[in-house]
Amino acid sequence: MNVIIIEDEKPAARRLGRLLAELDVEVSVMLHSVEEAINWFNNNPHPDLIFLDIQLSDGLSFEIFDEVEVKSAIIFTTAYDEYALQAFKLNSIDYLLKPIDDEELEQAVKKYRALKPQAQKLALDFEDIKKLLINPLEREHKKRFTVKVGQHLKIINADEVECFYSENKGTYAATSDGRNYLLDTTLENLETELDPKIFFRVSRKFYVSITHIKDIISYTNSRLQIKLNNFSEQEIIVSRERVRDFKVWLE
């Protein structure tokens, strides 16, 4: 197995190399920047497997793919949270969160050895990826939703929505005019689309808008009950484990 590491923090690269050596994986090359990696790929046979840090000293490692068609299998290493990485939809074997855990590394190597993937083509939308990596509060968020009403399509502005909720395996938007609209999405997908300054997931079932909260009431078991301006079909309860974050969000 021909393996290289692309990591701008040399101590981290050396540690990863030592961990791989303990797994009988020999690292042939360590590269430390986008520019260095591009030069190396243009002048050397591509390896079987790359351990690739997402953020390098001179830019995002995805910029390597702008210049070189990399056909190696890739295991990404990153300090970015798991949820953001799920949105990348890349053809990678795996990814490891820093600081790299030796057991997780061993599982990633075993996964690679079991799959023995063929050369792959990475199709990346660099602009979308870059948006994912900036401060979450600076991301572009959905300002409107399109829903089907009979044979018509209706546009709902995000600022009209008092809450999003799930019911009977469906996801609904409750608007300030007292209507409820079925959406073609899930609450999980909404996490990357909603502005976190405006919407907060108070429970597994509800996202609420701060602009439509009418009252907040103490509830049993250290929970909170939320009253919205119009929505009253169901109780909206802030789950106990989310109360603290909810109070911080309110400020």
XYZ file of C-alpha atoms in Angstrom, residues 13-204:
192
model
C 1.718 14.688 10.325
C 4.518 12.906 12.191
C 2.104 11.607 14.846
C -0.218 10.276 12.143
C 2.768 8.633 10.477
C 3.723 6.918 13.742
C 0.159 5.690 14.306
C 0.063 4.283 10.787
C 3.416 2.558 11.292
C 1.900 0.743 14.264
C -0.744 -0.547 11.834
C 1.978 -1.747 9.419
C 1.182 1.094 7.019
C 4.278 2.817 5.681
C 3.975 6.460 4.672
C 6.161 7.267 1.673
C 5.719 11.053 1.553
C 4.502 13.897 3.772
C 3.360 17.100 2.066
C 2.433 20.297 3.864
C 0.685 22.729 1.504
C -1.593 22.989 -1.525
C 1.287 24.219 -3.704
C 3.633 21.461 -2.583
C 0.972 18.810 -3.177
C 0.163 20.051 -6.688
C 3.839 19.995 -7.634
C 4.274 16.513 -6.216
C 1.205 15.053 -7.976
C 2.336 16.535 -11.287
C 5.681 14.773 -11.043
C 5.018 11.468 -9.283
C 2.789 8.385 -9.586
C -0.308 8.832 -7.489
C -0.501 6.752 -4.299
C -3.103 4.175 -3.327
C -4.296 6.197 -0.361
C -4.035 9.822 0.805
C -4.599 11.138 4.326
C -5.694 14.656 3.469
C -6.168 17.570 5.869
C -8.994 19.843 4.701
C -7.479 23.150 5.838
C -3.849 23.673 4.777
C -1.630 26.682 5.433
C -2.127 28.121 1.931
C -5.780 27.231 1.371
C -8.354 24.447 1.336
C -6.951 21.130 0.186
C -9.811 20.857 -2.317
C -7.927 23.436 -4.382
C -5.499 20.637 -5.247
C -8.263 19.085 -7.347
C -8.583 22.285 -9.372
C -5.147 21.582 -10.808
C -4.756 17.802 -10.592
C -7.076 14.868 -11.288
C -6.374 12.845 -8.172
C -7.328 9.190 -8.548
C -6.275 7.955 -5.129
C -8.575 6.891 -2.337
C -8.829 9.608 0.318
C -9.305 9.647 4.065
C -9.936 13.219 5.161
C -8.541 14.514 8.443
C -10.138 17.606 9.885
C -11.071 19.572 12.959
C -14.453 20.443 11.447
C -17.491 18.869 13.046
C -19.035 15.661 11.792
C -22.330 17.290 10.818
C -20.680 19.657 8.333
C -18.705 16.828 6.800
C -21.850 14.865 6.058
C -22.877 17.627 3.685
C -19.777 17.256 1.517
C -21.021 14.105 -0.255
C -17.542 13.223 -1.440
C -16.218 9.918 -2.740
C -13.930 9.467 0.225
C -13.284 6.223 2.066
C -13.637 7.853 5.446
C -12.827 10.905 7.511
C -11.186 11.343 10.883
C -11.800 14.145 13.332
C -8.799 15.729 15.016
C -7.226 14.920 17.359
C -7.089 11.579 15.582
C -8.056 8.624 17.746
C -5.880 5.535 17.169
C -8.867 3.168 17.261
C -10.784 5.234 14.713
C -7.690 5.338 12.514
C -7.386 1.568 12.712
C -11.025 1.185 11.661
C -10.512 3.541 8.696
C -7.468 1.573 7.514
C -9.354 -1.717 7.895
C -12.212 -0.238 5.877
C -9.829 0.758 3.095
C -8.157 -2.650 3.035
C -11.519 -4.398 2.910
C -12.881 -2.286 0.067
C -9.674 -1.923 -1.950
C -11.331 0.793 -4.035
C -10.510 1.376 -7.657
C -9.359 4.758 -8.934
C -12.091 7.260 -8.284
C -13.120 10.561 -9.746
C -13.920 13.327 -7.293
C -16.680 15.663 -8.391
C -16.529 18.665 -6.075
C -18.506 21.879 -5.974
C -15.798 24.065 -4.476
C -17.991 27.087 -3.801
C -20.544 25.049 -1.853
C -17.756 23.393 0.121
C -16.203 26.736 1.001
C -19.567 27.989 2.240
C -19.776 24.994 4.551
C -16.404 25.767 6.079
C -16.918 29.403 6.976
C -18.411 30.533 10.256
C -21.915 29.004 10.486
C -23.342 32.432 11.255
C -21.993 33.725 7.945
C -23.444 30.967 5.772
C -26.174 31.605 3.248
C -29.489 30.403 4.648
C -32.791 29.675 2.966
C -35.024 32.705 2.773
C -38.000 30.986 1.169
C -39.586 27.572 0.673
C -41.730 26.256 -2.164
C -44.671 24.017 -1.255
C -47.318 22.312 -3.348
C -50.916 23.298 -2.660
C -53.220 21.253 -4.870
C -52.087 21.920 -8.443
C -50.286 25.115 -7.436
C -46.887 25.991 -6.024
C -46.797 28.480 -3.173
C -43.770 30.426 -1.996
C -43.391 30.797 1.771
C -40.875 33.281 3.124
C -38.816 32.025 6.050
C -39.773 35.046 8.151
C -43.449 33.990 7.859
C -42.765 30.635 9.536
C -43.504 30.434 13.254
C -42.215 26.886 13.566
C -41.255 23.771 11.665
C -42.451 20.473 13.105
C -42.612 16.771 12.316
C -45.781 14.722 12.454
C -46.664 11.284 11.059
C -43.334 11.096 9.181
C -44.005 14.458 7.516
C -42.346 17.853 8.056
C -44.538 20.937 8.220
C -44.132 24.712 8.256
C -46.631 26.583 10.426
C -47.001 30.164 9.213
C -48.116 33.338 10.933
C -51.478 33.272 9.078
C -52.382 30.036 10.845
C -51.699 27.677 7.929
C -49.664 24.465 7.973
C -47.782 23.364 4.860
C -46.217 19.980 4.138
C -42.562 20.304 3.078
C -40.499 17.943 0.961
C -37.658 17.755 3.485
C -36.841 16.662 7.044
C -35.982 18.517 10.235
C -32.462 17.109 9.942
C -32.013 18.656 6.485
C -33.352 21.968 7.768
C -30.418 22.188 10.189
C -28.091 23.271 7.379
C -30.688 25.533 5.752
C -32.122 27.601 8.595
C -30.502 30.702 10.075
C -29.387 29.659 13.599
C -29.853 33.230 14.804
C -33.569 32.975 13.973
C -34.496 29.305 14.351
C -33.715 26.921 17.215
C -34.483 23.225 17.483
C -36.111 22.974 20.887
C -36.845 19.239 20.649
C -36.726 16.342 18.233
